[in-house]
Tab-separated table of C-alpha atoms in Angstrom:
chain	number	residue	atom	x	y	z
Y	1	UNK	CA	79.573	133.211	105.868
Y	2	UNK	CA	79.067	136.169	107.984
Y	3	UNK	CA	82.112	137.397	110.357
Y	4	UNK	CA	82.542	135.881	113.569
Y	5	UNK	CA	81.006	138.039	116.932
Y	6	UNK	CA	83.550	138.996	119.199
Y	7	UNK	CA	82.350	136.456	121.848
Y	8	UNK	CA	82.421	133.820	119.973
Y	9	UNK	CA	85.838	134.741	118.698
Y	10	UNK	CA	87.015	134.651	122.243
Y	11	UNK	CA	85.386	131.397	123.215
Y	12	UNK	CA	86.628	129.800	120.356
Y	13	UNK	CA	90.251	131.313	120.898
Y	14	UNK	CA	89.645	130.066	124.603
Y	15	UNK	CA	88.649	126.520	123.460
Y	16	UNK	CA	92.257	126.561	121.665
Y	17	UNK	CA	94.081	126.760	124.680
Y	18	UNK	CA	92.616	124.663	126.336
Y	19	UNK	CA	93.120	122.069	123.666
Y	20	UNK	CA	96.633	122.862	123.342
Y	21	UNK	CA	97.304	122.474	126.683
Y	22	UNK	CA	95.629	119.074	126.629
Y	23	UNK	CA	96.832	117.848	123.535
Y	24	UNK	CA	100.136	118.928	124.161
Y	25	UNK	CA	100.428	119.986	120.361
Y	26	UNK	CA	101.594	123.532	119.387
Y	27	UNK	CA	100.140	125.554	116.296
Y	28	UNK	CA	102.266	126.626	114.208
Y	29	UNK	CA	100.016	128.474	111.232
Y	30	UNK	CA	97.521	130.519	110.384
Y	31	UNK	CA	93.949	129.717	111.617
Y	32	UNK	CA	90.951	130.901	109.750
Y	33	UNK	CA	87.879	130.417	111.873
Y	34	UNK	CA	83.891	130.018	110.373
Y	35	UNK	CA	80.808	129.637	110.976
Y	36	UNK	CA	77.962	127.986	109.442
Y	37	UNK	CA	74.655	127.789	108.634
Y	38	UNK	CA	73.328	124.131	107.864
Y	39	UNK	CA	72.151	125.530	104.873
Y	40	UNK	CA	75.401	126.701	104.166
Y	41	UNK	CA	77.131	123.348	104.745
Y	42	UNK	CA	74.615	121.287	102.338
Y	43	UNK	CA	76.059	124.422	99.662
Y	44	UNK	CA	79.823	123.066	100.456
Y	45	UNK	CA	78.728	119.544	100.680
Y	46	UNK	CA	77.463	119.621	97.216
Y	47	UNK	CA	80.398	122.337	95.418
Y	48	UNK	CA	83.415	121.354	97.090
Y	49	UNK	CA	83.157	117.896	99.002
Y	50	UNK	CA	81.357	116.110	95.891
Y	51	UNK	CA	82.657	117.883	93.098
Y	52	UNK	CA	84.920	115.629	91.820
Y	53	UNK	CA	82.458	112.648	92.457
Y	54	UNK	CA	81.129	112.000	88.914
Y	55	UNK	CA	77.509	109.786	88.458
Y	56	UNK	CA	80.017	107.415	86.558
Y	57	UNK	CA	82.180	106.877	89.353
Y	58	UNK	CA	78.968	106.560	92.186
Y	59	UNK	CA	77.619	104.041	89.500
Y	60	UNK	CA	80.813	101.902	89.673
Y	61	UNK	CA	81.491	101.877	93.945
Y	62	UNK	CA	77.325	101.181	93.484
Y	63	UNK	CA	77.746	98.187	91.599
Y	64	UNK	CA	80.815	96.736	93.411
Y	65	UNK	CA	79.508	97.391	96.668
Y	66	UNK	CA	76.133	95.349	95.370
Y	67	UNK	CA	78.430	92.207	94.472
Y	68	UNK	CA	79.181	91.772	97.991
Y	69	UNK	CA	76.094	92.617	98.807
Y	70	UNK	CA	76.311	95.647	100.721
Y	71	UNK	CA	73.531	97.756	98.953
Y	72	UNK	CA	70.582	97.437	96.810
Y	73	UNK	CA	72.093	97.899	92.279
Y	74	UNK	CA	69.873	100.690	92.007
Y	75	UNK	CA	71.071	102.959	95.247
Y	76	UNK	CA	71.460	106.202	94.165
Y	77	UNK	CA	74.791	106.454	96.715
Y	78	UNK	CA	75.633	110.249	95.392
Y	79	UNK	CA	72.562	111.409	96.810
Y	80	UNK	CA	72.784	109.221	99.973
Y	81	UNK	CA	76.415	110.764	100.926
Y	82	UNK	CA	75.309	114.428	100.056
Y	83	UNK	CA	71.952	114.053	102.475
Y	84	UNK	CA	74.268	111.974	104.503
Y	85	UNK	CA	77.192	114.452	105.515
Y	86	UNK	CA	74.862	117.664	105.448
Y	87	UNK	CA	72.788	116.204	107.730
Y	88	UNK	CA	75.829	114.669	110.116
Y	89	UNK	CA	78.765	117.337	109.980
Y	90	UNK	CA	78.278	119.609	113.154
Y	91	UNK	CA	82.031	120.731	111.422
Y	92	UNK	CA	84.962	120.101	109.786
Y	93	UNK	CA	88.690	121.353	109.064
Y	94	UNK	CA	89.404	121.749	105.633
Y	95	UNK	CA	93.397	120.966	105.180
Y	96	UNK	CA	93.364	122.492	101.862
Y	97	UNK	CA	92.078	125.499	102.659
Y	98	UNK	CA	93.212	125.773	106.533
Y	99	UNK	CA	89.725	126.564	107.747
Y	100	UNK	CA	88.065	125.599	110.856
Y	101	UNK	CA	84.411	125.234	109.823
Y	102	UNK	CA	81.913	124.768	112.746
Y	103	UNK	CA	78.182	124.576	111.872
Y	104	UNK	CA	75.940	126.576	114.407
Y	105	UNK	CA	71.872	126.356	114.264
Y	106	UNK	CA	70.752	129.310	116.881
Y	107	UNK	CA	74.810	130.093	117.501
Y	108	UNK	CA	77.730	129.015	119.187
Y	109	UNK	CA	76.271	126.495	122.312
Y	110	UNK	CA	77.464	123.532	123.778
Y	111	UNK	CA	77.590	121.539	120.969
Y	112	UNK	CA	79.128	123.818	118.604
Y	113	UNK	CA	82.377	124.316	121.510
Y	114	UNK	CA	82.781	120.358	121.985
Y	115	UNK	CA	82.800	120.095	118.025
Y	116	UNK	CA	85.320	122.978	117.915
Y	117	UNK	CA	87.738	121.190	120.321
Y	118	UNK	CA	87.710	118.057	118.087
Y	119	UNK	CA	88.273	120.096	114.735
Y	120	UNK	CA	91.208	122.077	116.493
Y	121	UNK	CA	92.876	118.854	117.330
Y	122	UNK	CA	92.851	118.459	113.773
Y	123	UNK	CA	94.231	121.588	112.550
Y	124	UNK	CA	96.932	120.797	115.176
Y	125	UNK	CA	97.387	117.282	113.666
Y	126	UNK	CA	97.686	118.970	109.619
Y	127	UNK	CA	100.225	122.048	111.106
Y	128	UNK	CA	102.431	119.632	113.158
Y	129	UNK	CA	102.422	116.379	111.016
Y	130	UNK	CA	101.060	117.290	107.700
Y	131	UNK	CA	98.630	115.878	106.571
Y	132	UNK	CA	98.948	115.547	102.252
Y	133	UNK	CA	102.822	115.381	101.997
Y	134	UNK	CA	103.982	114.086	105.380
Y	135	UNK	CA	101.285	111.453	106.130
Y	136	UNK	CA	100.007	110.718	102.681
Y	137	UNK	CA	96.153	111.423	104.052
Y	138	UNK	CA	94.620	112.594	100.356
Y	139	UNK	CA	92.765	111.503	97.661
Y	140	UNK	CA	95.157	109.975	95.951
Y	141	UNK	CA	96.529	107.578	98.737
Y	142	UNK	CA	93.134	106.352	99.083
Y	143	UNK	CA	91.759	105.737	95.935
Y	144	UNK	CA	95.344	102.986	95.787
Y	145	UNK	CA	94.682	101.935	99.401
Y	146	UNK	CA	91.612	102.277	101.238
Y	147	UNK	CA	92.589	100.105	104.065
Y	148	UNK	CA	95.782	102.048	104.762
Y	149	UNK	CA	93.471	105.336	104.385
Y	150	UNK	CA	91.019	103.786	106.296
Y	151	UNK	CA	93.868	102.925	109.181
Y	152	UNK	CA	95.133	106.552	108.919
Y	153	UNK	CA	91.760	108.056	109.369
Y	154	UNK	CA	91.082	106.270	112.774
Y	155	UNK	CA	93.985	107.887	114.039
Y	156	UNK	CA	93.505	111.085	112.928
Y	157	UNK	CA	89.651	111.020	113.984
Y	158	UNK	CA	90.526	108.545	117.221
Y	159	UNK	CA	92.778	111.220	118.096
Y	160	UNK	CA	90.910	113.843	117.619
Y	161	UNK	CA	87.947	112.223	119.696
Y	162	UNK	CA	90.239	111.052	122.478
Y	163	UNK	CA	90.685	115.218	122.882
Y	164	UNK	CA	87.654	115.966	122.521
Y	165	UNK	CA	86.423	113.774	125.272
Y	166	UNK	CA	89.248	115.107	127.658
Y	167	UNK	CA	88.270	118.424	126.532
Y	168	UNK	CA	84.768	117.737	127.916
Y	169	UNK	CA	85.767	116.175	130.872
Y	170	UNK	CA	88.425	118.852	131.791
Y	171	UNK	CA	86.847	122.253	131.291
Y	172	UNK	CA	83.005	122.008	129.967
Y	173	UNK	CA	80.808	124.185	132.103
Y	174	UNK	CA	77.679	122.987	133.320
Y	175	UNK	CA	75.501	125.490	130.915
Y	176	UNK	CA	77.856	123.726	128.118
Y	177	UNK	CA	76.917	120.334	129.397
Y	178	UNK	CA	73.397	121.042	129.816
Y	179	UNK	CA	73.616	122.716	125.902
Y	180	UNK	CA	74.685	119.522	125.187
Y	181	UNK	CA	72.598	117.127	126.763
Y	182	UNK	CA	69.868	119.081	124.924
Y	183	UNK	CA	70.984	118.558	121.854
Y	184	UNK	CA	71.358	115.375	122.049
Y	185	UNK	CA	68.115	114.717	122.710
Y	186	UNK	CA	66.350	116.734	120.026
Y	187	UNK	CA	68.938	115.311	117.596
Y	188	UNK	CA	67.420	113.591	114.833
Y	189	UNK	CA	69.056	112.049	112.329
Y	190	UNK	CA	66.773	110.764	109.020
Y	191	UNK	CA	69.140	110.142	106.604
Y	192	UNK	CA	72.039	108.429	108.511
Y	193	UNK	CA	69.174	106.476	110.029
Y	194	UNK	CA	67.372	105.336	106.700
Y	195	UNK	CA	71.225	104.602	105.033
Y	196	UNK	CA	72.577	100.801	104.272
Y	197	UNK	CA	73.434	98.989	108.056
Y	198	UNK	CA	77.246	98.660	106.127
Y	199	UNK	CA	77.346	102.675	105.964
Y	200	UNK	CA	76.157	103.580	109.286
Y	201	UNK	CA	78.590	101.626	110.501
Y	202	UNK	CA	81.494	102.627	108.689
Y	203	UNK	CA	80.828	106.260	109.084
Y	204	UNK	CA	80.979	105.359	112.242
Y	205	UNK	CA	84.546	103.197	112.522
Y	206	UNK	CA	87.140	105.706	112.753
Y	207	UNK	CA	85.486	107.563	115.454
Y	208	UNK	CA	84.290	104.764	117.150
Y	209	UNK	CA	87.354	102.112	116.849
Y	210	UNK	CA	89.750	105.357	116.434
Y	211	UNK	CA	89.445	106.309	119.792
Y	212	UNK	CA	89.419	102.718	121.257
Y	213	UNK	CA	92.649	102.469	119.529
Y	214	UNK	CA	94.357	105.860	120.448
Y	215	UNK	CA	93.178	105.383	124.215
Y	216	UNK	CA	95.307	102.326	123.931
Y	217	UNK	CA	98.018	103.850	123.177
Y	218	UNK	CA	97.796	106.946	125.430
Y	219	UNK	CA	97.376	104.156	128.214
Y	220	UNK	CA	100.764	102.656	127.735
Y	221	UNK	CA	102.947	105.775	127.233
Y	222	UNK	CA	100.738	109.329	127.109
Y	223	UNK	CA	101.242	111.514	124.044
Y	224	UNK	CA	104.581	110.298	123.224
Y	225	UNK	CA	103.065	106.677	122.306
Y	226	UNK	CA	99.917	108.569	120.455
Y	227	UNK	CA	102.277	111.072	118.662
Y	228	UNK	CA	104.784	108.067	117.953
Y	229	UNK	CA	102.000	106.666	115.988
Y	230	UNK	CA	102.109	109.356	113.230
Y	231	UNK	CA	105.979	108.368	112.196
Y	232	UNK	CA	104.613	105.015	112.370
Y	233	UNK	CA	100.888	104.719	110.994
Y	234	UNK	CA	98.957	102.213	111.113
Y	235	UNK	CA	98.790	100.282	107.912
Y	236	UNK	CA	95.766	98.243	108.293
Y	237	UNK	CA	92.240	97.907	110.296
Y	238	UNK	CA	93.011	94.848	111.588
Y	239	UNK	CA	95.604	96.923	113.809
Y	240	UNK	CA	92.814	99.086	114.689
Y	241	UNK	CA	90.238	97.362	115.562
Y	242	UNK	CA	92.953	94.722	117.918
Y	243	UNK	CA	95.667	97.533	118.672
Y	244	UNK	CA	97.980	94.814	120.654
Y	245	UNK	CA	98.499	93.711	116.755
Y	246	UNK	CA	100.099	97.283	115.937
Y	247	UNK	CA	102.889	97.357	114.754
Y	248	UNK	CA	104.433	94.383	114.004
Y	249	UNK	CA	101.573	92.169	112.575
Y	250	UNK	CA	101.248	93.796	109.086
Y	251	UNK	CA	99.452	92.654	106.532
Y	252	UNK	CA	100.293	89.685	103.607
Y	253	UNK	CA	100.513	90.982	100.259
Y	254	UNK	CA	98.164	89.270	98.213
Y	255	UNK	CA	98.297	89.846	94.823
Y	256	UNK	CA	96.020	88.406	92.004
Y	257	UNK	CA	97.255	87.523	88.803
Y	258	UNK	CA	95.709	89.735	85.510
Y	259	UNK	CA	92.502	88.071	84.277
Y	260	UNK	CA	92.024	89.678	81.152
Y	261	UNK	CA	94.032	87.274	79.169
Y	262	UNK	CA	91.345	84.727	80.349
Y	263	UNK	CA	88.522	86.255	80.073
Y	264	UNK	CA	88.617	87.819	76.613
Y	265	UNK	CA	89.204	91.239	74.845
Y	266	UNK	CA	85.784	92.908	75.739
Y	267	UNK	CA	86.007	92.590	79.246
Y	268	UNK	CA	88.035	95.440	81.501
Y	269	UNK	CA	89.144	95.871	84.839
Y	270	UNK	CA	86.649	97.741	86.546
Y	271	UNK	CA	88.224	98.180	90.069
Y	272	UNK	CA	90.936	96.033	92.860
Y	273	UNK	CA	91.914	97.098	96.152
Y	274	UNK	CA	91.903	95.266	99.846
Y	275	UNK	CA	88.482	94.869	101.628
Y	276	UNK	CA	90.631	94.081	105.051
Y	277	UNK	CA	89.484	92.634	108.582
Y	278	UNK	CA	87.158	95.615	108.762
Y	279	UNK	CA	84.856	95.320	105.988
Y	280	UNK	CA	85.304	91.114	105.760
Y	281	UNK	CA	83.380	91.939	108.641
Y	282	UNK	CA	80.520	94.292	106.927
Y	283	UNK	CA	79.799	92.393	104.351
Y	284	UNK	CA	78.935	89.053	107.088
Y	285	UNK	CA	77.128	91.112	109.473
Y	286	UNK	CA	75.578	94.124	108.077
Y	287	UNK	CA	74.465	92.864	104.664
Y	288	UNK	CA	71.582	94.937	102.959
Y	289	UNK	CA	69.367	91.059	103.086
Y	290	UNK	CA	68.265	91.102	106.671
Y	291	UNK	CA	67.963	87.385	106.581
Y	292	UNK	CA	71.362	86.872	105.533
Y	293	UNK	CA	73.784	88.817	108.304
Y	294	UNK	CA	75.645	86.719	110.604
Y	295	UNK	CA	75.528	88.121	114.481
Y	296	UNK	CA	78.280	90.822	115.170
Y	297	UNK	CA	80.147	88.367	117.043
Y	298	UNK	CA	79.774	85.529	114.670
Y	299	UNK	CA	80.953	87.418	111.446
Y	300	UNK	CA	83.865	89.171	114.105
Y	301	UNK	CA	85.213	85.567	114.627
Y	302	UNK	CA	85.203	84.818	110.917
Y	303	UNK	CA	87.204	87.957	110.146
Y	304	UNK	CA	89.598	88.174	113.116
Y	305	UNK	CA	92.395	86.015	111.430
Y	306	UNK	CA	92.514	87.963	108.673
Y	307	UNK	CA	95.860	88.259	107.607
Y	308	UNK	CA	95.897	90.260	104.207
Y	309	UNK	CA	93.596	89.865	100.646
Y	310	UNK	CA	92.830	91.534	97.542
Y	311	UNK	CA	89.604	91.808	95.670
Y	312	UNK	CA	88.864	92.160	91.936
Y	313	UNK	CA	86.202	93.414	89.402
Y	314	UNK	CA	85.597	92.729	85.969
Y	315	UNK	CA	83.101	93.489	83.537
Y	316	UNK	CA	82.395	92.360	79.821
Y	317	UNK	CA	81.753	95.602	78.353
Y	318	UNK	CA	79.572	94.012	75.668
Y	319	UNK	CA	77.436	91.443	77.454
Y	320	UNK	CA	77.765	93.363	80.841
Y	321	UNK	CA	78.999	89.997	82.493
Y	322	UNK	CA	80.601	90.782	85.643
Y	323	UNK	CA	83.364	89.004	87.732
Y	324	UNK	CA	84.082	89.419	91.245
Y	325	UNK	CA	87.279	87.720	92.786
Y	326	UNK	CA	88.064	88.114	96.635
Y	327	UNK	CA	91.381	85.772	97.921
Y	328	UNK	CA	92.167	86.099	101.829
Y	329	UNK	CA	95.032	85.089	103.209
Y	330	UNK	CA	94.545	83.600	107.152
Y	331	UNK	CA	96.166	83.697	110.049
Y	332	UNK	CA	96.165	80.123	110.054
Y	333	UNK	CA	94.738	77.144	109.386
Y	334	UNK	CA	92.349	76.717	111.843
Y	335	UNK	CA	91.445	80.747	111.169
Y	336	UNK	CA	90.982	80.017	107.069
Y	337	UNK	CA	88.120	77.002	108.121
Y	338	UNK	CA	86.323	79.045	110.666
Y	339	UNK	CA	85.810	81.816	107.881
Y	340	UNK	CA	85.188	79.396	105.244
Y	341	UNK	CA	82.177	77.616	107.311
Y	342	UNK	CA	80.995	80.914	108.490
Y	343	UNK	CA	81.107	82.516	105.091
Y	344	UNK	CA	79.308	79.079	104.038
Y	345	UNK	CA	76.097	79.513	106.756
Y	346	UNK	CA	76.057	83.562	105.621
Y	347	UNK	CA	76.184	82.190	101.901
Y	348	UNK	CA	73.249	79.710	102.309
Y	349	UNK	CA	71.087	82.492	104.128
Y	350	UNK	CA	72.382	84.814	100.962
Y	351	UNK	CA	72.259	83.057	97.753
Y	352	UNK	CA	69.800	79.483	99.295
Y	353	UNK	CA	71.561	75.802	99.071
Y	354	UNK	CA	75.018	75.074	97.605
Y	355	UNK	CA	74.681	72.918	94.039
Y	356	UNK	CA	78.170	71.249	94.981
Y	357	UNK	CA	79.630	70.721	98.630
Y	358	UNK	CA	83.773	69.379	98.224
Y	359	UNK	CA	86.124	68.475	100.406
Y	360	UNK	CA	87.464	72.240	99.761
Y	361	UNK	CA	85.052	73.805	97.825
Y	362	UNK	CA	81.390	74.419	97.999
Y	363	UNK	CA	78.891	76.381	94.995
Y	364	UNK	CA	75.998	78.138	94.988
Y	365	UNK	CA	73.726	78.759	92.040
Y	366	UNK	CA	71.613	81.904	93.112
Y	367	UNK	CA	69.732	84.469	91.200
Y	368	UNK	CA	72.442	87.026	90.125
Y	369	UNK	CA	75.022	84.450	89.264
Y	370	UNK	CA	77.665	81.848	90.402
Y	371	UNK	CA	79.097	81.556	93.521
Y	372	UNK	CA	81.878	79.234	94.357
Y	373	UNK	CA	84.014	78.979	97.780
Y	374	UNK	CA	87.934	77.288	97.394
Y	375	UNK	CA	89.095	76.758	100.648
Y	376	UNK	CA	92.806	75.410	100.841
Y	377	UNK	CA	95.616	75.951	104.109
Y	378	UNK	CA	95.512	79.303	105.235
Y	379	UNK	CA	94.152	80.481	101.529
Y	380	UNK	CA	89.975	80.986	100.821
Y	381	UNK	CA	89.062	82.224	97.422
Y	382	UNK	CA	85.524	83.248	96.806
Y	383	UNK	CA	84.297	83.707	93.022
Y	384	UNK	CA	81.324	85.309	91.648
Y	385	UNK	CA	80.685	84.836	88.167
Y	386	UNK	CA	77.621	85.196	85.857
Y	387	UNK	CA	77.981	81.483	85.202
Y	388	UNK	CA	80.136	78.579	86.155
Y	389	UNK	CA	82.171	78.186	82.717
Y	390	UNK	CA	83.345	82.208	83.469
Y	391	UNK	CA	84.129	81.254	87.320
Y	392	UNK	CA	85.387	78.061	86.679
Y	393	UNK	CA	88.334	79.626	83.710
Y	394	UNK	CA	88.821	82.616	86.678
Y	395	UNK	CA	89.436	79.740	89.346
Y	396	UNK	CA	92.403	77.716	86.892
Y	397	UNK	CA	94.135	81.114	86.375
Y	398	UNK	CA	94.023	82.045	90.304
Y	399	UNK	CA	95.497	79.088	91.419
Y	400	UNK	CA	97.712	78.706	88.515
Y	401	UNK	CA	101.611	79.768	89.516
C-alpha cells in the first residue's frame, strides 16, 4: 500500500482521540496505520487470512455443516468465505502484525472514519488486554472451543461496535454523516447476499448480539462493568445472546463416550466440539431447505434452555459411512420436551414422516440416512446414521455408563 496523505494521517490520529476519550482505554504501543484498495484486500484475503485453510479442511467443516443441514455437500465454502470477506471488510486490525487496515474506494470519507473508530477500539482492546496470551482469542483456542471463541468474539466486536456507535453519535460531522448515508445506499452486497441463511447470520452474531450484550453491561456499571468482562469472559452464547445469564449460568459439560470401539477399525473421528444455544438455533431456523426452518421465534424457544452439549462425527473411511451424534443437556424438563417436539415438527418438514413414534423416541427414515430422536429428563440425543443397525449400536454405547 501506498503511504498515508498527511490529512488523512491527521484525521485518523484525530479519530484516536476521540476514541480514547470515549472508550476510556489508553494505547500503549506502536500503531501502524494503512490503507487499502479493495483490490488490495481480496490480495490479503486470499495470502494471509486463508492461507492456512487447506481444500481438505473446507471439505470436512463442508460435510459436517451438511449433516445438520446447514449447506448444500457440494458448497464450495473456501470460495464462499474468500468472496465473502473481500466483499464485506471495510477494515480490520491485524493483532499479529499490529496494523490498522482500513479499506478506502475514492479515499478516506465517512465510512472509512466510522470503520476506523471501530478498528481502533480494537487495537486498544489487543494493547490493554491482549489478545493471544492474555485472553486466549487465536486459532488455537478456537479450533478446541468454538463456542467459548464464539463468546469472546461478541465481546471484542460488541465492544468495539458499542464505540463505534458512540463515536458516531458524539463527534461525526454532518459531511461524515451525509458520506455515510451515501454509502449506505449504494452499498451492494452480492456475495453475503447469495451465501447460506446460517452464514449471513452468523457473520452477523457478534456484531449484532455483541453489542446488545456489551450495552448491557455498560448500562449497569459504565466501562468498569464492560472492562470487568475481559478478566471474566464470557464462556458461552447462551450468555450472549440472554446477558442476565452471565456469569453465573455456565454451561454443563457434556461429554460423549469414544465410539470407535463400536463402530469398527476403519472408521475415524472426523471432528467434536459444542454447537451451543446459538447455532441449536441455526440449524432450526435458517436451514439451507426452505421448507424445513422453524420461525425465528419458534426455533429461539426450542434452544433457549440450552444448558450445555457436545456433537460428534464419524466416518468409515472405507465405505464412507458417516455418523453424526449431537446430546444436549436442558435446562429442565419442561425445556428438554419443548426442544424435542420442536426439533420433531422441523424434522418432519426435513427428512418427511417418522417410521417409529415412542414414548421417548421418535425415527425418521429419509434420503441421506437414519435419523432417530431419544428424549429422556433434561437429556435429548439426536443420531444420524447411514442406517439403523449403525445408529442403533451408537445409541447402546451413548447411554451406556
Amino acid at each position: 500500500p501506498a503511504d498515508l496523505p498527511q490529512d488523512v494521517l491527521e484525521e485518523m490520529a484525530l479519530i484516536e482521540q476521540q476514541v480514547i476519550e470515549l472508550r476510556e482505554l489508553q494505547p500503549n504501543g506502536e500503531i501502524l496505520r494503512i490503507l487499502y484498495t479493495s483490490e488490495q484486500l481480496r490480495e490479503r484475503v486470499i495470502e494471509d487470512f486463508f492461507s492456512d485453510y487447506t481444500p481438505e479442511e473446507a471439505a470436512l467443516d463442508t460435510m459436517v455443516l451438511a449433516l445438520f443441514g446447514l449447506i448444500e455437500p457440494e458448497t464450495d465454502l473456501l470460495d464462499i468465505y474468500i468472496e465473502l470477506y473481500s466483499e464485506g471488510i471495510a477494515g480490520f486490525y491485524d493483532d499479529e502484525t499490529g496494523e490498522m487496515v482500513v479499506v478506502g474506494g475514492a479515499g478516506f470519507g465517512g465510512a472509512e472514519h466510522i470503520t476506523y473508530a471501530h478498528e481502533f477500539v480494537h487495537v486498544l482492546q489487543d494493547q490493554t488486554y491482549d489478545f493471544d496470551d492474555g485472553l486466549g482469542y487465536n486459532d488455537e483456542t478456537c479450533e478446541e472451543d468454538s463456542e467459548f471463541c464464539l463468546a469472546l468474539q461478541a465481546l471484542i466486536e460488541g465492544d468495539a461496535s458499542f464505540s463505534e456507535f458512540a463515536w458516531f453519535i458524539n463527534y461525526a460531522t454532518e459531511e461524515q454523516t451525509n458520506d455515510l448515508m451515501e454509502f449506505y445506499n449504494d452499498f451492494e452486497s452480492p456475495a453475503f447476499d447469495s451465501s447460506p441463511a446460517y452464514l449471513q447470520q452468523d457473520l452477523l452474531f457478534p456484531y449484532i448480539y455483541g453489542q446488545e450484550f456489551v450495552s448491557y453491561l455498560y448500562d449497569r456499571g459504565g466501562w468498569i462493568s464492560v472492562d470487568s468482562a475481559y478478566s471474566n469472559p464470557p464462556v458461552s452464547t447462551e450468555q450472549i445472546l440472554h446477558p442476565e445469564r452471565y456469569p453465573n449460568d455456565v454451561p454443563v459439560s457434556v461429554i460423549l463416550p469414544d465410539l470407535l470401539p463400536v463402530l469398527g477399525f476403519d472408521w475415524e473421528l472426523l471432528e467434536e466440539d459444542t454447537l451451543g444455544e446459538w447455532f441449536t438455533f441455526l440449524i432450526l431456523a435458517h436451514g439451507i431447505d426452505g421448507n424445513a426452518r422453524l420461525s425465528e421465534f419458534r426455533a429461539q424457544d426450542a434452544a433457549e434452555g440450552w444448558g450445555g452439549d457436545a456433537y460428534a462425527v464419524y466416518q468409515d473411511s472405507q465405505t464412507k459411512d458417516f455418523v453424526l451424534v449431537v446430546q444436549h443437556v436442558w435446562d429442565s424438563v419442561q425445556d428438554a420436551n419443548e426442544y424435542a417436539a420442536l426439533f420433531q415438527e422441523y424434522a418432519i418438514a426435513r427428512f418427511g414422516n417418522p417410521v417409529l413414534v415412542g414414548s421417548s423416541q421418535v425415527t425418521w427414515l429419509a434420503a441421506d440416512g437414519f435419523h432417530v430422536l431419544y428424549f429422556d429428563g433434561e437429556l435429548t440425543t439426536w443420531i444420524f446414521a447411514t442406517d439403523e443397525e449403525t445408529a442403533t449400536a451408537v445409541w447402546d454405547a451413548v447411554q451406556s455408563p
